[in-house]
XYZ file of C-alpha atoms in Angstrom:
656
model
C -0.086 0.080 -0.037
C 1.323 3.402 -0.886
C 2.103 5.752 1.958
C 1.542 9.598 2.440
C 4.543 11.806 2.396
C 5.508 13.117 5.881
C 3.409 15.887 7.277
C 4.896 15.869 10.916
C 8.068 15.053 12.838
C 6.762 11.531 13.691
C 6.264 10.781 10.086
C 9.951 11.765 9.455
C 11.201 9.664 12.349
C 9.215 6.647 11.046
C 11.082 6.942 7.739
C 14.486 7.548 9.283
C 14.542 11.238 7.886
C 16.555 13.647 9.967
C 16.183 16.617 7.617
C 14.009 16.788 4.465
C 15.526 17.978 1.143
C 12.214 19.834 0.094
C 9.196 20.990 1.809
C 6.026 21.737 -0.212
C 3.627 24.288 1.239
C -0.024 24.277 -0.037
C -3.201 26.130 0.612
C -5.279 23.030 0.194
C -5.827 20.123 2.518
C -3.373 17.303 1.763
C -4.769 15.026 -0.878
C -2.431 12.685 -2.508
C -4.269 12.327 -5.891
C -3.026 13.320 -9.411
C -5.858 15.793 -9.663
C -3.960 17.833 -7.082
C -1.125 19.879 -8.304
C 1.018 19.715 -5.157
C 0.751 15.940 -5.159
C 2.071 15.678 -8.565
C 4.965 17.927 -7.922
C 5.930 16.348 -4.607
C 5.755 12.835 -6.007
C 8.005 13.991 -8.937
C 10.537 15.329 -6.628
C 10.325 12.089 -4.517
C 10.868 9.985 -7.879
C 14.031 12.016 -8.339
C 15.343 10.543 -5.158
C 14.866 13.380 -2.726
C 12.840 13.346 0.520
C 9.934 15.774 0.588
C 7.451 16.752 3.203
C 4.059 18.528 3.022
C 2.772 21.558 5.037
C -0.896 21.844 4.224
C -2.874 24.909 5.163
C -0.452 26.242 7.718
C -1.832 28.825 10.278
C -0.206 31.912 8.779
C -0.689 33.901 12.068
C 2.024 32.004 13.888
C 5.383 30.376 12.953
C 4.401 26.991 14.489
C 3.024 25.110 11.404
C 5.903 26.451 9.247
C 8.613 25.012 11.588
C 7.035 21.643 12.396
C 9.044 19.851 9.778
C 12.284 21.850 10.253
C 14.391 23.578 7.726
C 14.574 21.947 4.389
C 18.017 21.157 3.111
C 17.531 22.791 -0.239
C 14.241 24.858 -0.674
C 10.579 25.547 0.171
C 8.085 24.959 -2.816
C 4.928 27.060 -2.380
C 1.440 27.027 -4.082
C -1.918 28.420 -2.982
C -3.425 25.047 -3.983
C -5.570 24.004 -6.919
C -7.231 27.402 -7.440
C -6.579 31.039 -6.838
C -7.105 31.918 -3.246
C -9.127 34.973 -4.098
C -11.498 32.987 -6.340
C -11.739 30.444 -3.485
C -12.769 33.224 -1.029
C -14.906 35.504 -3.116
C -17.736 35.479 -5.550
C -17.849 37.667 -8.610
C -19.963 39.994 -6.552
C -17.092 40.165 -4.033
C -19.039 38.374 -1.322
C -17.276 36.118 0.928
C -17.750 32.346 0.332
C -18.829 30.096 3.162
C -17.495 26.873 1.718
C -14.033 25.621 0.281
C -14.171 22.204 -1.330
C -10.456 21.838 -1.180
C -10.518 22.060 2.565
C -11.229 19.348 5.156
C -14.796 19.691 6.189
C -15.598 22.080 3.204
C -15.320 25.076 5.361
C -13.742 28.280 4.233
C -11.102 30.394 6.131
C -8.165 27.820 6.324
C -6.138 29.651 3.752
C -5.299 33.366 3.657
C -6.232 35.738 0.931
C -3.301 35.866 -1.520
C -1.963 32.715 -0.091
C 1.273 32.529 -1.966
C 2.343 35.982 -0.924
C 1.411 35.406 2.800
C 3.094 31.913 2.920
C 6.338 33.269 1.247
C 6.588 36.215 3.604
C 6.067 33.899 6.682
C 8.885 31.641 5.424
C 11.144 34.634 4.891
C 10.456 35.944 8.411
C 11.464 32.595 9.865
C 14.185 31.311 7.675
C 15.761 34.328 6.152
C 17.282 33.862 2.735
C 16.324 30.236 2.177
C 15.461 29.470 -1.471
C 11.708 29.754 -2.262
C 10.166 28.526 -5.455
C 6.571 29.285 -6.267
C 4.199 27.613 -8.673
C 0.580 26.439 -9.269
C -2.214 28.434 -10.611
C -2.101 31.698 -8.422
C 1.601 32.088 -9.121
C 1.436 31.204 -12.786
C -1.252 33.527 -13.667
C 0.024 36.401 -11.791
C 3.623 36.372 -13.150
C 3.472 39.685 -14.966
C 1.926 42.993 -13.833
C -1.795 42.061 -13.819
C -5.162 43.721 -13.293
C -6.443 42.526 -9.866
C -10.389 42.422 -9.651
C -10.356 42.297 -6.025
C -8.176 45.443 -5.673
C -9.548 47.053 -8.828
C -5.930 48.014 -9.598
C -2.878 46.755 -11.414
C -0.575 44.662 -9.132
C 3.115 43.967 -9.733
C 4.211 40.411 -10.539
C 3.683 38.086 -7.604
C 7.473 37.509 -7.464
C 7.739 41.176 -6.279
C 5.018 40.760 -3.658
C 5.988 37.395 -2.473
C 9.733 37.857 -2.175
C 10.278 34.341 -3.791
C 13.308 33.565 -5.723
C 11.848 31.668 -8.784
C 8.512 31.024 -10.214
C 7.591 27.935 -12.090
C 4.791 28.660 -14.594
C 2.561 26.217 -16.463
C 2.649 22.379 -15.949
C 5.834 22.255 -13.748
C 7.156 18.639 -13.875
C 10.062 19.226 -16.063
C 11.238 22.605 -14.668
C 10.769 21.158 -11.158
C 13.165 18.180 -11.997
C 15.857 20.664 -13.263
C 15.430 22.906 -10.315
C 15.806 20.324 -7.647
C 18.563 18.619 -9.346
C 20.548 21.829 -9.691
C 19.911 23.060 -6.199
C 20.931 19.534 -4.809
C 23.958 19.867 -6.952
C 25.155 22.950 -5.065
C 24.073 25.677 -7.506
C 22.800 28.967 -6.006
C 19.163 29.605 -6.691
C 19.920 32.986 -8.118
C 21.995 31.348 -10.778
C 19.071 29.338 -12.087
C 18.262 31.898 -14.865
C 18.245 29.691 -17.763
C 15.480 27.127 -17.094
C 12.577 27.141 -19.389
C 9.162 27.603 -17.875
C 10.458 29.884 -15.136
C 10.476 33.504 -14.226
C 12.881 35.422 -12.078
C 13.847 39.052 -11.059
C 17.138 40.558 -11.857
C 18.885 43.783 -11.837
C 18.225 45.552 -15.131
C 21.909 45.444 -16.025
C 21.701 41.644 -16.093
C 18.782 41.595 -18.526
C 19.356 38.850 -21.005
C 19.583 39.770 -24.793
C 17.087 38.721 -27.367
C 13.893 39.117 -25.410
C 10.737 41.054 -26.185
C 9.896 43.738 -23.598
C 6.457 44.580 -22.309
C 5.669 48.120 -21.068
C 6.879 48.560 -17.511
C 4.751 47.994 -14.440
C 4.294 51.712 -13.722
C 3.425 52.277 -17.287
C 0.617 49.724 -17.556
C -0.771 50.935 -14.231
C -1.643 54.305 -15.666
C -1.967 53.633 -19.274
C -4.518 51.091 -20.587
C -3.329 51.011 -24.124
C 0.051 49.938 -22.900
C -1.573 47.398 -20.740
C -3.252 45.938 -23.777
C 0.189 45.846 -25.515
C 1.665 44.115 -22.646
C -1.166 41.540 -22.647
C -0.794 40.717 -26.367
C 3.013 40.280 -25.927
C 2.610 37.860 -23.023
C -0.182 35.838 -24.745
C 1.708 35.562 -28.010
C 4.710 34.091 -26.429
C 3.417 30.973 -24.600
C 4.216 28.365 -27.357
C 7.167 26.216 -26.831
C 8.474 26.675 -30.434
C 7.632 30.346 -31.103
C 7.688 31.676 -27.545
C 10.444 34.207 -27.003
C 11.899 35.507 -23.569
C 9.503 38.166 -22.308
C 10.717 41.141 -20.156
C 8.902 43.674 -17.955
C 10.358 46.230 -15.545
C 9.074 46.012 -12.102
C 10.266 49.094 -10.169
C 14.105 48.723 -9.854
C 14.071 45.147 -11.067
C 13.548 43.457 -14.363
C 11.117 40.504 -14.522
C 12.458 37.837 -16.991
C 10.031 35.111 -18.240
C 12.089 32.309 -19.939
C 10.409 30.551 -22.963
C 7.692 27.906 -22.150
C 8.933 24.623 -21.088
C 8.230 21.885 -23.649
C 5.109 19.820 -23.419
C 5.600 16.339 -21.692
C 5.880 13.424 -24.223
C 3.310 10.648 -23.876
C 5.978 8.529 -22.066
C 6.881 11.208 -19.675
C 3.133 11.869 -18.809
C 2.490 8.221 -18.342
C 5.325 8.056 -15.708
C 3.730 11.115 -13.886
C 0.359 9.166 -13.530
C 2.169 6.080 -12.550
C 3.746 7.455 -9.348
C 2.698 6.052 -5.980
C -0.309 8.151 -5.201
C -2.488 7.142 -2.206
C -5.359 8.589 -4.190
C -7.151 9.795 -1.282
C -6.973 12.558 1.381
C -4.808 12.181 4.459
C -6.406 10.201 7.360
C -5.875 13.262 9.749
C -9.056 14.759 7.994
C -11.250 11.781 8.658
C -12.753 13.121 11.762
C -13.683 16.280 9.856
C -15.493 14.445 7.227
C -12.707 14.354 4.609
C -12.040 16.671 1.787
C -14.956 17.266 -0.616
C -12.745 18.068 -3.578
C -11.841 14.370 -3.845
C -15.386 13.071 -4.433
C -15.867 13.700 -8.169
C -12.290 13.184 -9.284
C -11.802 9.989 -7.255
C -13.157 7.889 -10.111
C -12.249 10.165 -13.035
C -9.327 9.698 -15.399
C -7.324 12.609 -17.133
C -6.132 11.498 -20.455
C -4.875 14.830 -21.944
C -3.533 18.350 -21.116
C -3.653 21.570 -23.063
C -6.412 23.155 -25.199
C -6.136 24.722 -28.757
C -9.690 26.052 -28.295
C -8.159 29.077 -26.461
C -11.323 30.944 -25.326
C -10.576 34.371 -24.353
C -12.067 34.116 -20.845
C -10.220 31.022 -19.933
C -6.501 30.821 -18.784
C -5.779 27.418 -19.828
C -3.714 28.451 -22.770
C -1.754 30.854 -20.593
C -1.188 28.248 -18.050
C -1.247 24.774 -19.702
C -0.607 25.959 -23.262
C -2.403 25.211 -26.509
C -0.382 22.218 -27.498
C -2.120 18.878 -26.503
C -0.206 16.322 -24.419
C -1.869 12.894 -24.117
C -1.263 9.707 -22.010
C -0.961 6.333 -23.821
C -4.022 3.981 -24.119
C -2.029 1.524 -21.864
C -1.575 4.144 -19.180
C -5.221 5.117 -19.073
C -6.472 1.402 -19.083
C -4.135 0.771 -16.049
C -5.618 3.481 -14.242
C -9.127 2.443 -15.125
C -8.365 -1.093 -13.908
C -6.975 0.446 -10.681
C -10.173 2.316 -10.040
C -12.207 -0.984 -10.164
C -10.141 -2.190 -7.244
C -10.902 0.771 -4.970
C -13.213 0.113 -2.123
C -15.764 2.828 -2.977
C -15.979 2.007 -6.678
C -19.524 1.137 -7.848
C -18.869 0.522 -11.478
C -18.931 4.139 -12.767
C -15.991 6.070 -14.162
C -17.198 9.598 -13.921
C -14.969 11.058 -16.649
C -12.284 10.263 -19.210
C -11.402 13.763 -20.026
C -9.226 16.790 -19.496
C -9.392 20.479 -20.250
C -11.206 19.368 -23.547
C -12.144 15.980 -23.368
C -12.217 15.233 -27.135
C -8.804 16.764 -28.070
C -6.400 13.780 -28.421
C -4.248 14.976 -31.241
C -2.684 18.347 -32.537
C -5.001 20.707 -34.267
C -2.950 20.363 -37.346
C 0.444 18.686 -38.261
C 2.332 21.900 -39.072
C 2.272 23.066 -35.465
C 4.625 20.286 -34.435
C 7.502 22.008 -36.434
C 6.283 25.717 -36.618
C 4.198 25.991 -33.408
C 0.629 27.074 -33.046
C -0.291 30.125 -35.047
C 0.310 33.406 -33.181
C -2.614 35.575 -32.702
C -5.014 33.100 -34.371
C -7.502 30.541 -33.004
C -7.952 27.038 -34.417
C -11.804 26.992 -34.043
C -13.214 30.528 -33.924
C -14.823 32.442 -35.329
C -14.690 29.644 -37.868
C -12.542 26.400 -37.975
C -9.043 26.946 -39.605
C -8.792 25.238 -42.898
C -5.747 23.516 -41.613
C -7.681 21.875 -38.917
C -7.445 18.096 -38.733
C -10.311 16.356 -36.845
C -10.248 12.877 -35.855
C -11.931 11.230 -32.975
C -10.888 7.703 -33.626
C -8.100 7.352 -31.012
C -10.384 8.882 -28.294
C -13.283 6.635 -29.399
C -11.157 3.521 -29.337
C -9.813 4.454 -25.839
C -13.299 4.942 -24.595
C -14.427 1.412 -26.004
C -11.518 -0.246 -24.214
C -12.156 1.489 -20.960
C -15.932 0.534 -20.980
C -14.918 -3.088 -21.786
C -12.948 -3.420 -18.592
C -14.394 -6.143 -16.224
C -16.211 -4.326 -13.407
C -16.850 -1.094 -15.415
C -20.625 -0.579 -15.785
C -20.544 2.897 -17.360
C -18.128 5.497 -18.477
C -19.171 8.990 -18.584
C -17.715 12.211 -20.154
C -18.344 15.213 -17.890
C -15.407 17.542 -18.682
C -15.781 19.900 -21.509
C -16.682 18.610 -24.947
C -15.833 20.933 -27.752
C -18.953 20.505 -29.928
C -17.751 22.768 -32.734
C -14.734 20.355 -33.325
C -17.143 17.433 -33.246
C -19.211 19.024 -36.017
C -16.133 19.255 -38.105
C -15.756 15.385 -38.005
C -17.047 13.847 -41.210
C -17.286 10.428 -39.342
C -20.364 10.302 -36.997
C -19.004 7.375 -34.961
C -17.838 9.299 -31.972
C -20.963 11.496 -31.958
C -23.218 8.353 -31.962
C -21.237 6.537 -29.310
C -20.973 9.482 -27.089
C -24.787 9.778 -27.014
C -25.404 6.024 -26.696
C -22.747 5.246 -23.959
C -21.123 8.274 -22.352
C -23.921 10.685 -21.341
C -25.342 10.581 -17.813
C -28.731 11.973 -18.672
C -27.318 15.299 -19.251
C -24.535 16.478 -21.494
C -22.864 19.858 -20.375
C -21.828 22.023 -23.212
C -20.902 25.742 -23.385
C -22.315 27.897 -26.118
C -21.981 30.794 -23.625
C -24.076 33.321 -25.668
C -25.912 33.719 -28.848
C -24.833 37.285 -30.013
C -22.146 37.048 -32.733
C -20.499 40.299 -31.414
C -20.266 38.815 -27.851
C -19.032 35.468 -29.052
C -16.413 37.193 -31.110
C -15.110 38.887 -27.839
C -15.277 35.518 -26.092
C -13.297 33.827 -28.942
C -16.201 31.262 -29.400
C -17.877 30.004 -32.562
C -21.204 31.456 -33.455
C -24.550 30.112 -32.284
C -25.401 28.353 -35.554
C -22.759 25.781 -34.672
C -24.422 25.076 -31.378
C -27.984 24.929 -33.036
C -26.641 22.326 -35.581
C -25.026 20.282 -32.742
C -28.201 20.329 -30.657
C -30.302 19.257 -33.517
C -28.078 16.377 -34.337
C -27.730 15.385 -30.552
C -31.498 15.150 -30.168
C -31.928 13.315 -33.415
C -29.613 10.635 -32.293
C -31.024 10.503 -28.804
C -34.476 10.107 -30.150
C -33.358 7.323 -32.489
C -31.867 5.587 -29.535
C -34.976 5.887 -27.501
C -33.195 7.724 -24.662
C -34.300 10.623 -22.586
C -31.172 12.747 -22.548
C -30.632 16.553 -22.557
C -28.213 19.196 -23.248
C -27.286 21.598 -20.363
C -25.984 24.712 -22.024
C -23.583 26.946 -19.983
C -24.172 30.668 -20.384
C -22.211 33.744 -19.301
C -23.555 37.208 -18.606
C -21.808 40.572 -18.579
C -18.711 39.387 -20.689
C -17.008 42.304 -22.355
C -18.920 43.121 -25.463
C -22.225 42.111 -24.076
C -24.678 45.154 -24.112
C -28.101 45.073 -22.546
C -29.576 44.526 -26.097
C -27.155 41.399 -26.467
C -28.580 40.094 -23.218
C -32.175 40.546 -24.531
C -31.116 38.718 -27.682
C -29.856 35.774 -25.579
C -33.094 35.662 -23.456
C -35.088 35.557 -26.788
C -32.857 32.714 -27.979
C -33.485 30.764 -24.795
C -37.179 31.181 -25.154
C -37.138 30.109 -28.686
C -35.014 26.987 -27.810
C -37.268 26.181 -24.735
C -34.162 26.505 -22.373
C -34.591 27.469 -18.732
C -31.009 27.466 -17.375
C -30.810 26.563 -13.777
C -27.214 27.965 -13.641
C -25.718 31.093 -15.192
C -22.357 32.801 -14.474
C -21.456 36.430 -14.434
C -18.099 37.030 -16.086
C -15.368 36.825 -13.375
C -12.339 38.857 -14.429
C -9.444 36.593 -13.362
C -5.800 37.220 -14.016
C -4.310 35.626 -17.248
C -7.007 36.016 -19.745
C -7.635 38.335 -22.802
C -11.288 38.890 -21.492
C -9.889 40.345 -18.222
C -7.720 42.721 -20.231
C -10.921 43.857 -22.062
C -12.727 44.194 -18.768
C -10.075 46.427 -17.327
C -9.103 48.477 -20.444
C -12.317 48.590 -22.492
C -10.153 47.616 -25.530
C -9.672 44.501 -27.476
C -5.939 43.955 -27.067
C -5.521 42.316 -30.569
C -7.471 45.070 -32.449
C -7.170 48.060 -30.010
C -11.056 48.564 -30.792
C -13.249 49.741 -27.995
C -15.185 47.035 -26.268
C -18.381 47.851 -24.191
C -17.921 46.500 -20.606
C -20.920 46.125 -18.194
C -19.585 46.996 -14.760
C -22.123 48.530 -12.488
C -23.842 46.090 -10.235
C -27.386 47.099 -11.593
C -26.198 46.621 -15.183
C -24.633 43.297 -14.369
C -27.921 42.280 -12.438
C -30.097 43.072 -15.417
C -27.933 41.040 -17.798
C -28.005 38.073 -15.456
C -31.706 38.389 -14.710
C -32.596 38.211 -18.429
C -30.880 34.783 -18.663
C -33.372 33.691 -16.002
C -36.332 35.886 -17.148
C -38.934 33.114 -16.288
C -38.046 33.382 -12.585
C -40.647 35.363 -10.451
C -37.909 36.934 -8.346
C -36.403 38.471 -11.464
C -39.673 39.810 -13.024
C -39.341 43.442 -11.985
C -35.721 43.604 -12.910
C -36.341 42.057 -16.364
C -39.132 44.603 -17.024
C -36.779 47.299 -16.153
C -33.965 45.803 -18.488
C -36.312 45.606 -21.455
C -37.643 49.087 -20.951
C -33.990 50.421 -20.821
C -33.137 48.296 -23.945
C -36.116 49.816 -25.866
C -37.738 46.459 -25.985
C -41.091 47.159 -24.125
C -42.778 45.141 -26.854
C -41.456 42.133 -25.092
C -43.453 43.022 -21.970
C -47.058 41.690 -22.192
C -49.021 38.376 -22.575
C -48.419 37.572 -26.139
C -46.746 34.420 -27.348
C -43.549 36.519 -28.232
C -43.441 38.379 -24.969
C -40.832 37.400 -22.315
C -42.647 38.562 -19.181
C -46.144 39.922 -18.352
C -46.607 43.559 -17.164
C -45.660 44.062 -13.497
C -49.217 44.825 -12.460
C -50.318 41.240 -13.466
C -47.800 39.601 -11.215
C -47.690 41.944 -8.237
C -51.281 43.384 -8.237
C -50.627 47.009 -7.762
C -48.127 49.658 -9.072
C -47.112 50.140 -5.381
C -46.321 46.495 -5.024
C -44.495 46.508 -8.192
C -42.351 49.444 -6.884
C -41.535 47.595 -3.638
C -40.395 44.577 -5.561
C -37.903 46.438 -7.870
C -34.956 46.931 -5.541
C -35.134 43.369 -4.020
C -34.547 41.166 -7.230
C -31.917 43.750 -8.555
C -29.890 43.461 -5.394
C -30.268 39.628 -5.103
C -29.296 39.214 -8.712
C -25.822 40.655 -8.230
C -24.598 37.236 -6.794
C -22.367 35.151 -9.030
C -24.945 32.587 -9.828
C -22.219 29.921 -10.075
C -23.788 27.114 -8.341
C -22.189 24.000 -9.750
C -20.056 25.990 -12.339
C -16.389 25.725 -12.696
C -14.413 28.897 -12.652
C -12.633 30.573 -15.545
C -8.987 29.834 -14.500
C -8.800 27.355 -16.931
C -8.537 23.783 -15.812
C -7.236 20.570 -16.031
C -7.456 17.227 -14.223
C -3.989 16.948 -12.868
C -2.069 19.976 -11.484
C -1.693 23.484 -10.172
C -4.707 25.010 -9.526
C -8.229 26.008 -14.979
C -11.399 26.593 -14.172
C -13.301 28.026 -7.977
C -14.298 25.629 -5.382
C -15.429 22.229 -6.287
C -19.144 21.605 -5.501
C -20.579 18.243 -4.705
C -22.077 16.496 -7.776
C -20.063 18.228 -10.422
C -16.873 17.103 -12.123
C -14.197 19.523 -11.222
C -10.633 20.247 -12.325
C -7.825 21.699 -10.106
C -7.396 24.362 -12.751
C -10.500 25.319 -12.816
C -11.681 24.833 -16.261
C -15.177 25.235 -17.778
C -16.678 23.115 -20.569
C -15.781 24.267 -24.092
């Protein structure tokens, strides 16, 4: 039976360890499962022959937890956990959350705001100049000067605020192996300036030649056009082949981002998933009821990484990259067989997916030599002519998994890219998806119906979703099944006017869709959409973009997506009048809502109802939604807290 890594002195003594080589500090409870980034990184370090311990959710108000394992021989490795600590703590309406699925017992408050910064400063206070390496989602997405929604201001690189020595961005296995090896070999951490996939601060005189420089931190704070320029430079240099060294002045220091680390090969990714994880939470949490975040990933399998879909509101491309990495069929099948031996397995594999479940090959062959196209998308607004679509490998993998003895059903719950499916001339995958891999509902993400808004999102136009939905229901009917599409929708994204929101409400009425869940756009670091939100400009065209920002404006857009709810009635009426669409208020077939008097009886009553729904509608409405940090099933931090009953990924990712 696999053992957990040391979490206390007693564990060290039992293993005969006097001093640990490395200590990993995380903002999550300790779950030793490959869906948790710190678990992967700690096991990778262990596999290199070093001793490593875990300090999970230390009390940052004292030194006790930070000293319980002693001083590591080489370095501290620090992460906020699977998601950004600010997203973990606050809704899009900036209200404090009461739950945290990555914490034992599910209760919020066990990690600080801006956890990476707080942990690093405490380590510095205790241990002085000991080497500190930061990584995971919070660090990765804040590596440059970035707009911070919670401060409503531009903050410097997290390297500046944390005082850490080195930042590992993206999927960190390869750079971690190089970092720990060189530190153990006696190199000073300040000399590790040539490792791909890392960032560091240096005196300007030591700035390496050949890089592309972003506008300075002080400049992007006051000039939004320069903020856009910096965003475009950063986004355009995340490919392992075309990406250059990126520079940005941070006060009296120069931030250097080395080119991205190469994507893991299939053999390397297989080895990562073959490491000796216990695949559960540490037993010290048993009396608290365990860690909710394990529930949906416990019987799920990640078969890929990366996403060439590259939606503007998602940070997967900025963190994981657009190039697809895949595990071998043999590796996935071994994990599936392992799942059947676990005590709580009931025969159902909840997912064989990833950031985008049906990506199992490059978008085209030329990217393997020339990299992915800079400033272009493979699927939006229309599929690239060079796009190569083939589901045969993924389909064969699913067939083999569902044929394993003890497996009753294999579901796909992570994002399916339906526009990619519609480009496949072979319907085999579509048919078998509907027949074998839908658990009653298939979650997909058209997000909006307005062409202008979808262009700002970097998504295909709504006609593609309509064609997909028609085909889905045709196959479903032919099979005699009762299955449904659950469309994810987003309100208040940059580019979405009140008229666009009305258009979306009419689309929902036409399609007979009554969404139970909608999400207000959450401007998190590391996305093009967040740049639009902050600047009011599209960084790729420099054209103005309308941005809904006031609480009432955002509430009206969100209410229109659920126009059928009585609590939204008064606010929807107000929104329709403001949008010049009073014709949609009435009892006719084409109307969205009846007049206020019909529902509330008197004008006086109607007036008293106005403020209530408007105020309540400013909440994020993300029940069961994944956040827009991008996501994946295996490390770092993708797409907000996990909620029971939903498939979640540490990088919080949302369906495509």
